[in-house]
Coordinates of C-alpha atoms and ligand atoms in Angstrom, one line a residue:
X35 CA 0.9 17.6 21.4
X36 CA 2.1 21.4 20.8
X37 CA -0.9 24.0 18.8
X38 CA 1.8 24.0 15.8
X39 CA 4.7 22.0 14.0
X40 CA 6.8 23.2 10.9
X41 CA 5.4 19.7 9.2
X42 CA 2.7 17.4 10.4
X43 CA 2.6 14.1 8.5
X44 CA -0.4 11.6 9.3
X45 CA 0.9 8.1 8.5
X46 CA 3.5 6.1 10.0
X47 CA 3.9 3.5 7.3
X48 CA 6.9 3.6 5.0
X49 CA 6.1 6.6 2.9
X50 CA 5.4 8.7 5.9
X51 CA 8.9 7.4 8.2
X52 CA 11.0 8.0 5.2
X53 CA 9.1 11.5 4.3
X54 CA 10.0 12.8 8.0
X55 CA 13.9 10.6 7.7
X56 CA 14.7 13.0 4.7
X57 CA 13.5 16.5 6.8
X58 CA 16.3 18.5 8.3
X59 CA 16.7 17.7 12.0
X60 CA 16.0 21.2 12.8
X61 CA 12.4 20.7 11.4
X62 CA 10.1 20.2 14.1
X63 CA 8.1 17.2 12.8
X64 CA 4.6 15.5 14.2
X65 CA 3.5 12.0 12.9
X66 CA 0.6 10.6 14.0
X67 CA -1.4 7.2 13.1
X68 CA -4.6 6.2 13.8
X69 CA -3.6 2.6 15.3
X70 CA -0.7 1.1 17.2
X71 CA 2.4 1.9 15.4
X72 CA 3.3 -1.7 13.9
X73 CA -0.5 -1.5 12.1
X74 CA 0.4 -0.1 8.8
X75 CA 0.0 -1.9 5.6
X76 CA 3.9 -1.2 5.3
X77 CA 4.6 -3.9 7.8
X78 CA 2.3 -6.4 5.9
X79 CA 4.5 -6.4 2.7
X80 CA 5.8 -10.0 2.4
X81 CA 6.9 -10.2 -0.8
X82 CA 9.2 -7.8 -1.2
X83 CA 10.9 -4.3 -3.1
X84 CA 11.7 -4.3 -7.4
X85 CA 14.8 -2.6 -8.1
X86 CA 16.8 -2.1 -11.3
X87 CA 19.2 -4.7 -11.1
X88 CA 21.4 -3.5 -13.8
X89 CA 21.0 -0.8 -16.6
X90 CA 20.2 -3.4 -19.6
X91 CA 17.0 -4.1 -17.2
X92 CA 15.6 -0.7 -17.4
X93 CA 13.7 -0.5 -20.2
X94 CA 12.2 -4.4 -19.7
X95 CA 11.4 -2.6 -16.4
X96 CA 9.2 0.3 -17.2
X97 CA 7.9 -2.3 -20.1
X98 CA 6.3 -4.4 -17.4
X99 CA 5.2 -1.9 -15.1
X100 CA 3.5 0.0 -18.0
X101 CA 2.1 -3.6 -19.6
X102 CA 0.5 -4.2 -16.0
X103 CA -1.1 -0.9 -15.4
X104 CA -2.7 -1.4 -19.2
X105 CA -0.6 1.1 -20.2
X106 CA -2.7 4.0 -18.5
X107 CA 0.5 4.9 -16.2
X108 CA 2.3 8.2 -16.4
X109 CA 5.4 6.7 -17.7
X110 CA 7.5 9.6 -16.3
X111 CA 7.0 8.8 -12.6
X112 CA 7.5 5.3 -13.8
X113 CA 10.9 6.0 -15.2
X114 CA 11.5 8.9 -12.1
X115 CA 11.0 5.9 -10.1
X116 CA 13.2 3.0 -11.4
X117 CA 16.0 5.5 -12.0
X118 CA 15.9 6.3 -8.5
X119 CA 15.2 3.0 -7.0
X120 CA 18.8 1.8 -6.6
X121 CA 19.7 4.4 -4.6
X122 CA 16.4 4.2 -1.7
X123 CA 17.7 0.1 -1.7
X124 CA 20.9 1.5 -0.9
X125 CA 19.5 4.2 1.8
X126 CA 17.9 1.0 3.5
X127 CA 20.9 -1.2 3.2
X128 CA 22.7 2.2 5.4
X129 CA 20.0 1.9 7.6
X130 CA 20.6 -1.8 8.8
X131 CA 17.8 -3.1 6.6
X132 CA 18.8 -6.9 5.2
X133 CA 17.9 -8.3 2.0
X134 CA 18.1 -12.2 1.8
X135 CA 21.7 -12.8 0.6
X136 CA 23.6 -15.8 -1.1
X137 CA 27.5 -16.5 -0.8
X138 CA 27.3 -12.5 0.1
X139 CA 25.6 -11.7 -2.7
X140 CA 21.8 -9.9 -3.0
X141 CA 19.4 -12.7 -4.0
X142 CA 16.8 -11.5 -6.6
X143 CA 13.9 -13.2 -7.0
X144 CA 10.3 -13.2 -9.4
X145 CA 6.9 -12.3 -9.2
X146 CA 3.8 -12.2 -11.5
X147 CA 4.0 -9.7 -14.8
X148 CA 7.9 -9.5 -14.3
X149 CA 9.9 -10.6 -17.2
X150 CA 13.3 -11.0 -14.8
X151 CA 14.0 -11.7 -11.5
X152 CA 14.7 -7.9 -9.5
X153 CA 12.6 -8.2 -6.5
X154 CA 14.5 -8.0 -3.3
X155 CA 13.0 -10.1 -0.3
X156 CA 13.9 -10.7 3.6
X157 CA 12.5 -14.1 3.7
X158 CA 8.4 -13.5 2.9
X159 CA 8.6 -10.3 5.5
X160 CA 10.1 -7.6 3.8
X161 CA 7.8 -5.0 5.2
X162 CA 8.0 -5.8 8.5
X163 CA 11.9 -5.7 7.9
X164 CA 12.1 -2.6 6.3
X165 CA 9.2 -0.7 8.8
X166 CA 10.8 -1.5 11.7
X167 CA 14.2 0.0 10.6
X168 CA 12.6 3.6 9.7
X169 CA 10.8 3.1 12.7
X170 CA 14.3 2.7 14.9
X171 CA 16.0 5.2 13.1
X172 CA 12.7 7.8 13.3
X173 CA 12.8 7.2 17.1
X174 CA 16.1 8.3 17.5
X175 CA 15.2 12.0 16.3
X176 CA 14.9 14.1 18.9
X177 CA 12.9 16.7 16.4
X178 CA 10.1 14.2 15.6
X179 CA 7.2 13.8 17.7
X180 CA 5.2 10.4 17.3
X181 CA 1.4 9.9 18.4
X182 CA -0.5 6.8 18.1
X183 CA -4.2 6.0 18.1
X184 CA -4.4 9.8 17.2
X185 CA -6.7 10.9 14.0
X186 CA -7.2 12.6 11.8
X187 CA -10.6 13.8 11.1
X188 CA -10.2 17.2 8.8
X189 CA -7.9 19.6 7.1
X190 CA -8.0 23.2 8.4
X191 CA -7.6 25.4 4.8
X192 CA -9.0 27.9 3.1
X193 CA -9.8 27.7 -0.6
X194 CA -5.9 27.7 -1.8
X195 CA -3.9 26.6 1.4
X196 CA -3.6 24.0 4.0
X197 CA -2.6 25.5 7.5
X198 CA -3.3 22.1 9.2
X199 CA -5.3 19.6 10.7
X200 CA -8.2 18.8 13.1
X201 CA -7.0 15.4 14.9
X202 CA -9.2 13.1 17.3
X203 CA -7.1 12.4 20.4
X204 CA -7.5 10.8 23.6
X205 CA -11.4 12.2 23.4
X206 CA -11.4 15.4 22.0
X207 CA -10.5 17.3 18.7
X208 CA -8.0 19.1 18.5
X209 CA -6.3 21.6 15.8
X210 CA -2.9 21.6 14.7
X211 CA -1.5 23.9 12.7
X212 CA 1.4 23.4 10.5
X213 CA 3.3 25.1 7.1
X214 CA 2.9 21.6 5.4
X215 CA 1.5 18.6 6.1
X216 CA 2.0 15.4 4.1
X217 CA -1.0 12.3 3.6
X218 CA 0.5 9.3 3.9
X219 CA -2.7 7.5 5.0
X220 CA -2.6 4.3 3.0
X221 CA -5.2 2.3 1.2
X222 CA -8.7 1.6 1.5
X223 CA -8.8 -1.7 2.3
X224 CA -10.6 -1.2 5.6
X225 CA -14.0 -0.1 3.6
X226 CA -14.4 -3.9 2.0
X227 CA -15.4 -6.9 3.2
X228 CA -12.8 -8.5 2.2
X229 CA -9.0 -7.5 2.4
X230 CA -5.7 -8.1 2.9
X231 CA -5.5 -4.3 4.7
X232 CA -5.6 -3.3 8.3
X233 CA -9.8 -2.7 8.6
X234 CA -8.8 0.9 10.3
X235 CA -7.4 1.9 6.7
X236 CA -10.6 3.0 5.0
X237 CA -9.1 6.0 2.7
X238 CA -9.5 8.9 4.8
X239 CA -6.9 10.8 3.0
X240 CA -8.9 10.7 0.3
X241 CA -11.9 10.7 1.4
X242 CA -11.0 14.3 3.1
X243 CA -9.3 15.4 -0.4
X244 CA -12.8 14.8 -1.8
X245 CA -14.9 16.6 0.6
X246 CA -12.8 19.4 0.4
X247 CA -12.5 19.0 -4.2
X248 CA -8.7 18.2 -3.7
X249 CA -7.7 16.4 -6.9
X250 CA -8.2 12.6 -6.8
X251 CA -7.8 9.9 -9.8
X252 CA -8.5 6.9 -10.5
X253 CA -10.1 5.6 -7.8
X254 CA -12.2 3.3 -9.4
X255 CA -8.9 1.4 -10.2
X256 CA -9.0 -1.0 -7.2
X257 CA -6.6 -4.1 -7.1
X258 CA -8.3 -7.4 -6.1
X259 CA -5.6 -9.9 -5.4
X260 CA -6.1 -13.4 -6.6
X261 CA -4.4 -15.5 -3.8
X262 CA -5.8 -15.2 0.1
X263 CA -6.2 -17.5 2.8
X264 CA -9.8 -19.1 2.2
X265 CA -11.5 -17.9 6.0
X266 CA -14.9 -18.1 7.2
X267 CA -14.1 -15.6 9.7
X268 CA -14.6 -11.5 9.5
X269 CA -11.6 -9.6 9.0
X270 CA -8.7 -9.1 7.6
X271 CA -7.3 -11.9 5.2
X272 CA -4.2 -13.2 5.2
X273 CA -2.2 -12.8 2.2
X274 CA -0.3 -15.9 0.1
X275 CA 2.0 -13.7 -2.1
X276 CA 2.9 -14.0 -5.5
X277 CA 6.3 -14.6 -4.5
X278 CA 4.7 -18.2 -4.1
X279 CA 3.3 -18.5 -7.5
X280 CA 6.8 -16.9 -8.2
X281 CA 8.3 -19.6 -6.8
X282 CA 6.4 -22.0 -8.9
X283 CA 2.8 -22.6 -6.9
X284 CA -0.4 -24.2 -9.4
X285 CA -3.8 -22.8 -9.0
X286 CA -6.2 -25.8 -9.6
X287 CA -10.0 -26.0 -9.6
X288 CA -12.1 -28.2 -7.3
X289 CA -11.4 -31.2 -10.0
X290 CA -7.7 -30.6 -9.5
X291 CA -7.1 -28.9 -13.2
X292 CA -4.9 -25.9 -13.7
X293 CA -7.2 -23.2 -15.0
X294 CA -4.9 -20.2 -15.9
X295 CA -1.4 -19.2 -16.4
X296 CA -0.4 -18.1 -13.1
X297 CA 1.9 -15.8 -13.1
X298 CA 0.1 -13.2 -15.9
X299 CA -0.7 -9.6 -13.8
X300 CA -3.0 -10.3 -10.7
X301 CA -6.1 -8.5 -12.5
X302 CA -6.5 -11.5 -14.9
X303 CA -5.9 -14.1 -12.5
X304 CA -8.5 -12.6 -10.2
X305 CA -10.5 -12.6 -12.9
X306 CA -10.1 -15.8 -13.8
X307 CA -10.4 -17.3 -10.3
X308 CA -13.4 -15.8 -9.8
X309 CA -14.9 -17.3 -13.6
X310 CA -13.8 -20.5 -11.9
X311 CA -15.5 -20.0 -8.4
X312 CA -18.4 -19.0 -10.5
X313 CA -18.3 -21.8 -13.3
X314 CA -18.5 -24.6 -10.1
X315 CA -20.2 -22.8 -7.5
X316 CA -17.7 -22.5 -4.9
X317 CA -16.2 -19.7 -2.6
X318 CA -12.4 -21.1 -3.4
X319 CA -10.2 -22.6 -5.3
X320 CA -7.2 -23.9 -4.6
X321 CA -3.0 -23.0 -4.1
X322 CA -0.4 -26.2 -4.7
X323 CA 2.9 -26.2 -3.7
X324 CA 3.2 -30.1 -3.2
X325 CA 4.9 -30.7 -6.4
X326 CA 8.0 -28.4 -4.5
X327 CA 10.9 -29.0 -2.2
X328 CA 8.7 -28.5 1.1
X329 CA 11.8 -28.1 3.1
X330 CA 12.3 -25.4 0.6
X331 CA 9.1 -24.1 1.0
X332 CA 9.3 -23.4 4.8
X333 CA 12.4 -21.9 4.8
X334 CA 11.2 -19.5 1.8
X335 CA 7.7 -18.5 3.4
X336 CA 8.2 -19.0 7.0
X337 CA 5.4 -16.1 7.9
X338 CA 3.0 -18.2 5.3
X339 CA 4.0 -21.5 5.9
X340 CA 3.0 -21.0 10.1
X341 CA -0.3 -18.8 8.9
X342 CA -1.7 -22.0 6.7
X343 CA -0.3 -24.3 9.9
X344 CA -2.7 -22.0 11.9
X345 CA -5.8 -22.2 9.9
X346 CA -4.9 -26.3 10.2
X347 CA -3.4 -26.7 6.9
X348 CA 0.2 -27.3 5.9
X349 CA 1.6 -25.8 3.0
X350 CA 4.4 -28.4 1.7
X351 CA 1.7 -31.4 1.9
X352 CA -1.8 -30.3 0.8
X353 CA -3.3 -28.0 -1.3
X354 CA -4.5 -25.0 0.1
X355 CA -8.1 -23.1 -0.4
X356 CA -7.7 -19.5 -1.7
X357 CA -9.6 -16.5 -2.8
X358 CA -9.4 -12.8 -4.1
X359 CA -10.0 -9.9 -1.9
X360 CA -9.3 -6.1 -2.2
X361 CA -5.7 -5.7 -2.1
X362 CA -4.4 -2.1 -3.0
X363 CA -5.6 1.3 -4.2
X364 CA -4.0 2.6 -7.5
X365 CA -5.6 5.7 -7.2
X366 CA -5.7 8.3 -5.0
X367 CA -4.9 11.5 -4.3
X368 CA -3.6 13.4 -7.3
X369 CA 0.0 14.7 -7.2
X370 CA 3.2 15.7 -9.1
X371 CA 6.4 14.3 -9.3
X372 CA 6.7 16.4 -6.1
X373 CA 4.0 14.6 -3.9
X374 CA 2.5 18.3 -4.4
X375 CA -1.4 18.4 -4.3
X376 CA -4.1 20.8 -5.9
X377 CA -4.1 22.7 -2.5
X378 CA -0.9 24.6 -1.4
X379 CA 1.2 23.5 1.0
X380 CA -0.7 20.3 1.5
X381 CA 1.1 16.5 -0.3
X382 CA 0.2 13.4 -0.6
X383 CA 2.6 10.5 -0.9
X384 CA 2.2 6.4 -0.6
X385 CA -0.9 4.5 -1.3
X386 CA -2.8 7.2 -0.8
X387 CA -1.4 9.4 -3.6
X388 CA -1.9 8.6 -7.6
X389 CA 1.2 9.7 -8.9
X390 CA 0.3 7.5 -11.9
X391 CA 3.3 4.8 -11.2
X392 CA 0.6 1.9 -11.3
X393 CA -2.1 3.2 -14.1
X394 CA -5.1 0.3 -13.9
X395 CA -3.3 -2.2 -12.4
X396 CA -0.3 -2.4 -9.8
X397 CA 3.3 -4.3 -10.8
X398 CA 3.9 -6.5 -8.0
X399 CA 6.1 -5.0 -5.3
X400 CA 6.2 -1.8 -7.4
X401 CA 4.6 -0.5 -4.3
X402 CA 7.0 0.0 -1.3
X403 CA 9.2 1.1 -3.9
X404 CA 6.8 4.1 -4.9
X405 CA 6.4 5.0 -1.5
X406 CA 9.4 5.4 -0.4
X407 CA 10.7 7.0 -3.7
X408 CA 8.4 9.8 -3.5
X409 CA 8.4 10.4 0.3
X410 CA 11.7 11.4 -0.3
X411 CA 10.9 13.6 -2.8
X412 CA 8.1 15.3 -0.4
X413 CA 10.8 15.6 2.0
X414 CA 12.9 17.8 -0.6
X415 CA 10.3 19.8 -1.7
X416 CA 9.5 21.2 1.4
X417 CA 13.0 21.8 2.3
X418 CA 13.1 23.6 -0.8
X419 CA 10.0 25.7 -0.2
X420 CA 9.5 28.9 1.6
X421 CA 8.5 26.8 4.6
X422 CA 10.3 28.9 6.9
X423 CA 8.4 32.3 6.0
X424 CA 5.8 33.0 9.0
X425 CA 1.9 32.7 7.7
X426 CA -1.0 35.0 8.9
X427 CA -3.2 33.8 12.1
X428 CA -6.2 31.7 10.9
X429 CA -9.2 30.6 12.3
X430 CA -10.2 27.7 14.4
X431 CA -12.9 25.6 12.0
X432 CA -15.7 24.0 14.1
X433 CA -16.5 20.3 13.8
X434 CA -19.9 19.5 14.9
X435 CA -19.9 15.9 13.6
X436 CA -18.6 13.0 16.0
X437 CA -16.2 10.9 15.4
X438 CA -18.4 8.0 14.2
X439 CA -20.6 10.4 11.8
X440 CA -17.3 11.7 10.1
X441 CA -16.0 8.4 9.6
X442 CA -19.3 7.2 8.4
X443 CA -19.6 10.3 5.8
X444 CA -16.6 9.5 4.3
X445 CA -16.5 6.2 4.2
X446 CA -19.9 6.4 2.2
X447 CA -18.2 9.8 0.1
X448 CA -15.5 7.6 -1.0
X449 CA -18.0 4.3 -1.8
X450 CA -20.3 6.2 -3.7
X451 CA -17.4 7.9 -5.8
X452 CA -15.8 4.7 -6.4
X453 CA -19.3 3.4 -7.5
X454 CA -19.8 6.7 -10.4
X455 CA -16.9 6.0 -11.7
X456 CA -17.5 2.3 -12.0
X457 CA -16.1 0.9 -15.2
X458 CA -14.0 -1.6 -13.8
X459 CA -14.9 -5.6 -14.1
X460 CA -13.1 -6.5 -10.7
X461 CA -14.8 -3.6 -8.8
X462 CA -17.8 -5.1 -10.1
X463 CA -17.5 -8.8 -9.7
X464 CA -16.1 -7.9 -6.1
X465 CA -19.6 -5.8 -5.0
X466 CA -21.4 -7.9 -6.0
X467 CA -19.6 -10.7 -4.2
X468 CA -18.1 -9.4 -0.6
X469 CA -19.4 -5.3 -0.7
X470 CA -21.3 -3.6 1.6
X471 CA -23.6 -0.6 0.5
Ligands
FAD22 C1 -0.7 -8.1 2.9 C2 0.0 -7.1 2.1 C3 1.1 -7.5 1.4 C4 1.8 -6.6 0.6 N1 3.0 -7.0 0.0 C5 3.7 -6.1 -0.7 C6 4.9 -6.4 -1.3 O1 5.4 -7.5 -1.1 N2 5.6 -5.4 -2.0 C7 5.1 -4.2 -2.2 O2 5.7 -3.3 -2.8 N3 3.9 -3.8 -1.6 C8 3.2 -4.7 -0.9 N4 2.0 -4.4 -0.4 C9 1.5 -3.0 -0.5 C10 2.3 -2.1 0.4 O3 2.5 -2.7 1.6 C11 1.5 -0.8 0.7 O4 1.0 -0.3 -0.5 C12 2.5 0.2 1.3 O5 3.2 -0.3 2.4 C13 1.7 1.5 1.7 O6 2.5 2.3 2.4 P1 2.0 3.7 3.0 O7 3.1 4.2 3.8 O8 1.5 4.5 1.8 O9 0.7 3.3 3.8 P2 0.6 2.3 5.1 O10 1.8 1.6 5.3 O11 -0.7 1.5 5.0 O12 0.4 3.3 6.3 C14 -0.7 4.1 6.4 C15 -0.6 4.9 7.7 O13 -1.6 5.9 7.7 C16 -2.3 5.9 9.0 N5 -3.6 6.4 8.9 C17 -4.6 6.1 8.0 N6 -5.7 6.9 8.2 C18 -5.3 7.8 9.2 C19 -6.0 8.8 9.9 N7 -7.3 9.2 9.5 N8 -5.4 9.4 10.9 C20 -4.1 9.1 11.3 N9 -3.4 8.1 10.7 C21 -4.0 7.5 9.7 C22 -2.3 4.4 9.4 O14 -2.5 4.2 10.8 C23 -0.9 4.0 9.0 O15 0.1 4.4 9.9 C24 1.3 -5.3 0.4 C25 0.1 -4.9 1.1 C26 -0.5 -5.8 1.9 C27 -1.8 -5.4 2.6

């Protein structure tokens, strides 16, 4: 690790490979992550990426995004981002990335809250399909530098500017400075009980934007999803996508009754699930696709299909018990169109970011798509800034906290702001049921 960069961006999940895939190659780049590479919520994604399939579908498009999100969205980033989502597909197509095709031709399938079929897929493991490809192609740069377990802990600024960051590596802090550094930290899943997230993702981005009064929003709009895996153990839950209710999967109550329509927007299905659990005193209910081609079913939802054979059940022949846990973040750190923050020189981009795309409530698979759409846009800005121009020496900020005190502050910081802003149903139905603190 070098004392400076031109750009340092924490994150190595989609937003973050394809932020430092669209910097110059004369930009000297350093990403770092806090875990292994391959433990982002990027490679998690199974059900896949929306794209305007045609221009009659774009207005239909920003209809059901803005209908999801409860019509709180800032409908410009949602239109920036349908308008420009043809074009990332196409980027990822260049870059070897393969969408499940028929007779030659893309196959587009259906999820929750979408009134047409424009969701590309590569079988149910998109993410892991499309991370792996950035991955390979941000290897090949000889101007990027990539460091795992590395963290990071703090911002180095002064009241207008960012001029880098403190990192925790290897068993000792270290500052890096850099002319612009990019969040792409992800959700915040790692702070609940319950979630589909890596457990290391607990909103430090965030969390670091509020000690320090970046701009946040929204971040009392947490997603619960409706459908995971039913486990007794601790830990991450594994996901059964909507893709699967897409597909035409019943959710039925312990008598065997269908209880709610399931493919409305995943807030109201939660919600309804969890009136269920409540109404008969159960931690589940139950997933059916029995009534479906099993044969279809494997070859669909391989990656599900062997995780339900795991936890001893199988898919195609029983049903299968399920409950909601935290899912994504639709707030975040608050940006422009840009990925710009309040503080100079410093973005945010991904999960982590609110550039208003989702408003309450995320469109299903409206997510990867958001990432990557405005991690390119980062990417441009900063090309188009005065980057280049040399800054003034700075001073080293000392951190007297430990590593385990830090993450504790702001993994309380961000609890307890979540909590004032408290207004939500789902955030409270879910403290209530699976929270700590
Ligand atoms: C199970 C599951 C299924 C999903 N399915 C879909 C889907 O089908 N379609 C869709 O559009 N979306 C889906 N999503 C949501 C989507 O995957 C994520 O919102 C998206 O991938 C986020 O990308 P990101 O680059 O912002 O963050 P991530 O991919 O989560 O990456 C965050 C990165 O930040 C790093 N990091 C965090 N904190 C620090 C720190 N302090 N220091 C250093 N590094 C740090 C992490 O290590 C990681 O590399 C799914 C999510 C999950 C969990």
């Amino acid at each position: 690790m070098k004392q400076a960069y031109d750009v340092v961006i924490v994150g190595t999940g989609v937003s973050g490979l394809f932020c430092a895939l669209h910097l110059p190659e004369t930009v000297n780049i350093l990403m770092i992550t806090k875990g292994q590479l391959e433990e982002s919520n990027s490679f998690l994604a199974q059900g896949g990426i929306c794209v305007l399939k045609d221009a009659g579908d774009f207005e239909s498009y920003v209809e059901d995004t803005l209908k999801a999100g409860k019509y709180e969205n800032d409908r410009t980033a949602v239109e920036t981002m349908i308008r420009e989502s043809r074009e990332i597909i196409n980027e990822l197509i260049a870059l070897g990335v393969d969408f499940d095709k028929e007779k030659g031709e893309l196959v587009y399938t259906k999820e929750a809250a979408h009134s047409t079929n424009r969701i590309l897929h590569h079988k149910d493991v998109t993410g892991k399909e499309i991370t792996s490809k950035l991955l390979a192609a941000v290897k090949q740069r000889a101007n990027i530098e990539i460091l795992e377990q590395c963290t990071l802990v703090d911002l180095i600024k002064n009241n207008k500017t960012a001029y880098g960051v403190m990192v925790y590596y290897k068993g000792s802090y270290h500052a890096v400075y850099a002319k612009d550094i990019v969040l792409a930290t992800g959700g915040i899943g790692g702070i609940f009980k319950a979630s589909t997230n890596f457990s290391h993702l607990t909103g430090d981005g965030v969390a670091i934007a509020l000690k320090h009064q970046i701009q946040v929003a929204d971040i009392h709009y947490i997603q619960i999803h409706p459908t995971t895996l039913y486990s007794q153990k601790q830990g991450k839950r594994f996901l059964i996508s909507e893709a699967v209710r897409g597909e035409g999967a019943y959710l039925l109550n312990p008598k065997g009754e269908r209880f709610v329509d399931e493919l409305l927007p995943r807030d109201i299905v939660s919600a309804r699930v969890s009136e269920e659990m409540l109404k008969f005193q159960t931690d589940h209910v139950y997933l059916s696709v029995k009534h479906l081609d099993g044969e279809y079913i494997k070859k669909r939802f391989p990656n599900i299909y062997e995780a339900c054979k795991e936890e001893g059940y199988d898919l195609t022949k029983e049903d299968i018990p399920v409950t909601p846990a935290q899912h994504y973040f639709m707030g975040g750190i608050a940006v422009d169109l840009r990925g710009r923050t309040s503080l100079k020189h410093l973005y945010a981009v991904g999960e982590t970011s609110r550039t208003g795309v989702h408003g309450a409530n995320r469109l299903a698979s409206n997510s990867l798509l958001e990432g990557l759409v405005f991690a390119k846009k980062v990417a441009l800005d900063i090309k188009a800034s005065d980057m280049f121009l040399a800054k003034g020496p700075i001073g080293i900020p000392i951190i007297e906290e430990s590593i385990e005190e830090i993450k504790a502050n702001y993994e309380t910081l961000l609890l307890e702001a979540i909590k004032r802003k408290d207004e939500n149903f789902y955030v409270r139905w879910f403290h209530k049921q699976y929270k700590c603190g």
